[in-house]
């Protein structure tokens, strides 16, 4: 049987050529990719304790008070901002299959026969043969394509 051969950039696995491509990452609108997560930064709501008034970045009262920051649900306060974290959606190009960490495209392997053979169906058939040599009867010899 012919030896299967895969196109450049692919690998043969279980009789199938496998092309592996990085998964494109897509974050929802308004989010940015940070590592393997999608992150959205929102301004924190500035809240002063009861009896204090917000003035710029401070709560003003007879004595100064700490400014508290609250964030919407499903977010955390980090570096003065509210941080919303979502998982990255993995999107494979058309025709590719998501295999968890990679996008995989399966293609049929090309069949290739050794030199002087041609592929017929699933078999390699020899296309050239050695020239035939006449066989002389016992007691004679071949000379100039004649038995004497």
XYZ file of C-alpha atoms in Angstrom:
148
model
C 0.000 0.000 0.000
C 1.129 3.566 -0.620
C 2.736 5.592 2.125
C 0.475 8.498 3.154
C 2.184 11.874 3.091
C 0.812 15.064 4.608
C 1.054 18.591 3.167
C 3.725 20.889 4.658
C 2.816 22.252 8.078
C 0.676 19.239 8.989
C 1.333 16.040 10.910
C 0.081 12.516 10.257
C -1.965 11.123 13.122
C -4.014 7.920 12.904
C -4.032 8.024 9.103
C -5.237 11.637 8.948
C -3.270 14.811 8.303
C -3.686 17.216 11.185
C -3.065 20.961 10.841
C -2.808 22.756 14.178
C -3.419 26.481 14.457
C -3.428 28.798 17.461
C -6.875 29.578 18.793
C -7.962 33.167 18.201
C -9.080 34.793 21.426
C -12.073 37.100 21.420
C -13.074 39.352 24.299
C -16.538 40.928 24.570
C -16.933 44.562 23.580
C -15.433 46.881 26.186
C -13.079 44.217 27.567
C -9.326 43.867 27.021
C -7.285 40.681 27.057
C -4.933 40.287 30.016
C -3.122 36.961 29.988
C -5.812 34.321 29.526
C -8.708 36.486 30.725
C -10.866 39.320 29.422
C -10.903 42.334 31.741
C -13.048 45.468 31.808
C -12.178 48.482 33.932
C -15.003 50.640 35.289
C -14.798 53.819 37.353
C -15.358 53.151 41.048
C -18.310 54.778 42.799
C -17.018 57.210 45.405
C -18.963 56.963 48.658
C -18.359 58.876 51.850
C -19.376 57.587 55.265
C -22.625 59.025 56.666
C -22.248 62.643 57.717
C -19.372 63.380 55.292
C -19.445 65.093 51.888
C -17.401 64.163 48.824
C -15.089 66.977 47.750
C -12.853 65.976 44.832
C -11.114 62.804 45.986
C -11.775 63.387 49.701
C -14.638 63.080 52.123
C -14.967 66.353 54.011
C -16.300 66.622 57.565
C -15.197 68.311 60.758
C -12.277 65.864 60.574
C -11.018 64.136 57.404
C -12.282 60.618 56.707
C -11.156 57.771 54.438
C -12.725 57.614 50.989
C -14.377 54.257 50.324
C -14.747 52.776 46.868
C -17.477 50.340 45.941
C -17.671 48.340 42.757
C -20.601 46.780 40.902
C -21.414 43.115 41.597
C -19.025 40.567 39.996
C -16.122 43.032 40.054
C -13.179 43.788 42.309
C -11.519 47.048 43.328
C -7.918 47.133 42.108
C -5.526 50.058 41.654
C -8.282 52.624 42.106
C -10.588 51.028 39.515
C -13.292 48.388 39.438
C -12.145 45.335 37.516
C -14.678 42.985 35.885
C -13.255 39.636 34.790
C -14.758 37.288 32.200
C -13.419 34.125 30.623
C -12.025 34.458 27.102
C -14.181 32.961 24.360
C -12.151 30.629 22.160
C -12.951 30.927 18.456
C -11.544 28.621 15.790
C -11.344 29.569 12.093
C -14.015 28.050 9.820
C -13.434 24.342 9.204
C -11.242 23.909 12.307
C -12.259 21.920 15.388
C -11.641 23.177 18.928
C -9.645 20.471 20.704
C -9.378 22.322 24.004
C -6.055 24.112 23.623
C -5.752 24.170 19.826
C -7.788 24.568 16.667
C -7.353 21.479 14.507
C -8.069 21.043 10.799
C -8.282 17.470 9.546
C -7.439 16.803 5.894
C -7.076 13.531 4.022
C -3.444 12.530 3.544
C -1.972 12.556 0.054
C -1.073 9.101 -1.204
C 2.407 8.793 -2.663
C 4.029 5.829 -4.367
C 7.737 5.066 -4.764
C 9.502 6.030 -8.038
C 8.370 4.038 -11.115
C 5.017 3.250 -9.476
C 1.645 4.927 -10.004
C -1.284 5.116 -7.627
C -4.323 3.137 -8.781
C -7.043 3.197 -6.155
C -5.247 2.291 -2.946
C -2.385 0.383 -4.586
C 0.963 1.355 -6.079
C 1.409 -0.255 -9.506
C 4.843 -0.477 -11.169
C 4.916 1.532 -14.394
C 8.280 0.581 -15.876
C 9.722 -2.842 -16.353
C 13.066 -4.142 -17.479
C 13.344 -5.067 -21.192
C 12.619 -8.736 -21.856
C 15.539 -11.028 -22.594
C 15.036 -13.935 -24.964
C 15.593 -17.341 -23.370
C 17.479 -19.847 -25.476
C 16.855 -23.606 -25.363
C 19.419 -25.748 -23.527
C 22.637 -26.217 -25.482
C 22.324 -22.879 -27.339
C 23.562 -19.394 -26.531
C 22.222 -15.924 -27.223
C 24.256 -13.955 -29.764
C 23.013 -10.775 -31.498
C 19.440 -11.475 -30.336
C 19.548 -14.973 -31.855
C 19.997 -18.417 -30.285
C 22.882 -20.407 -31.867
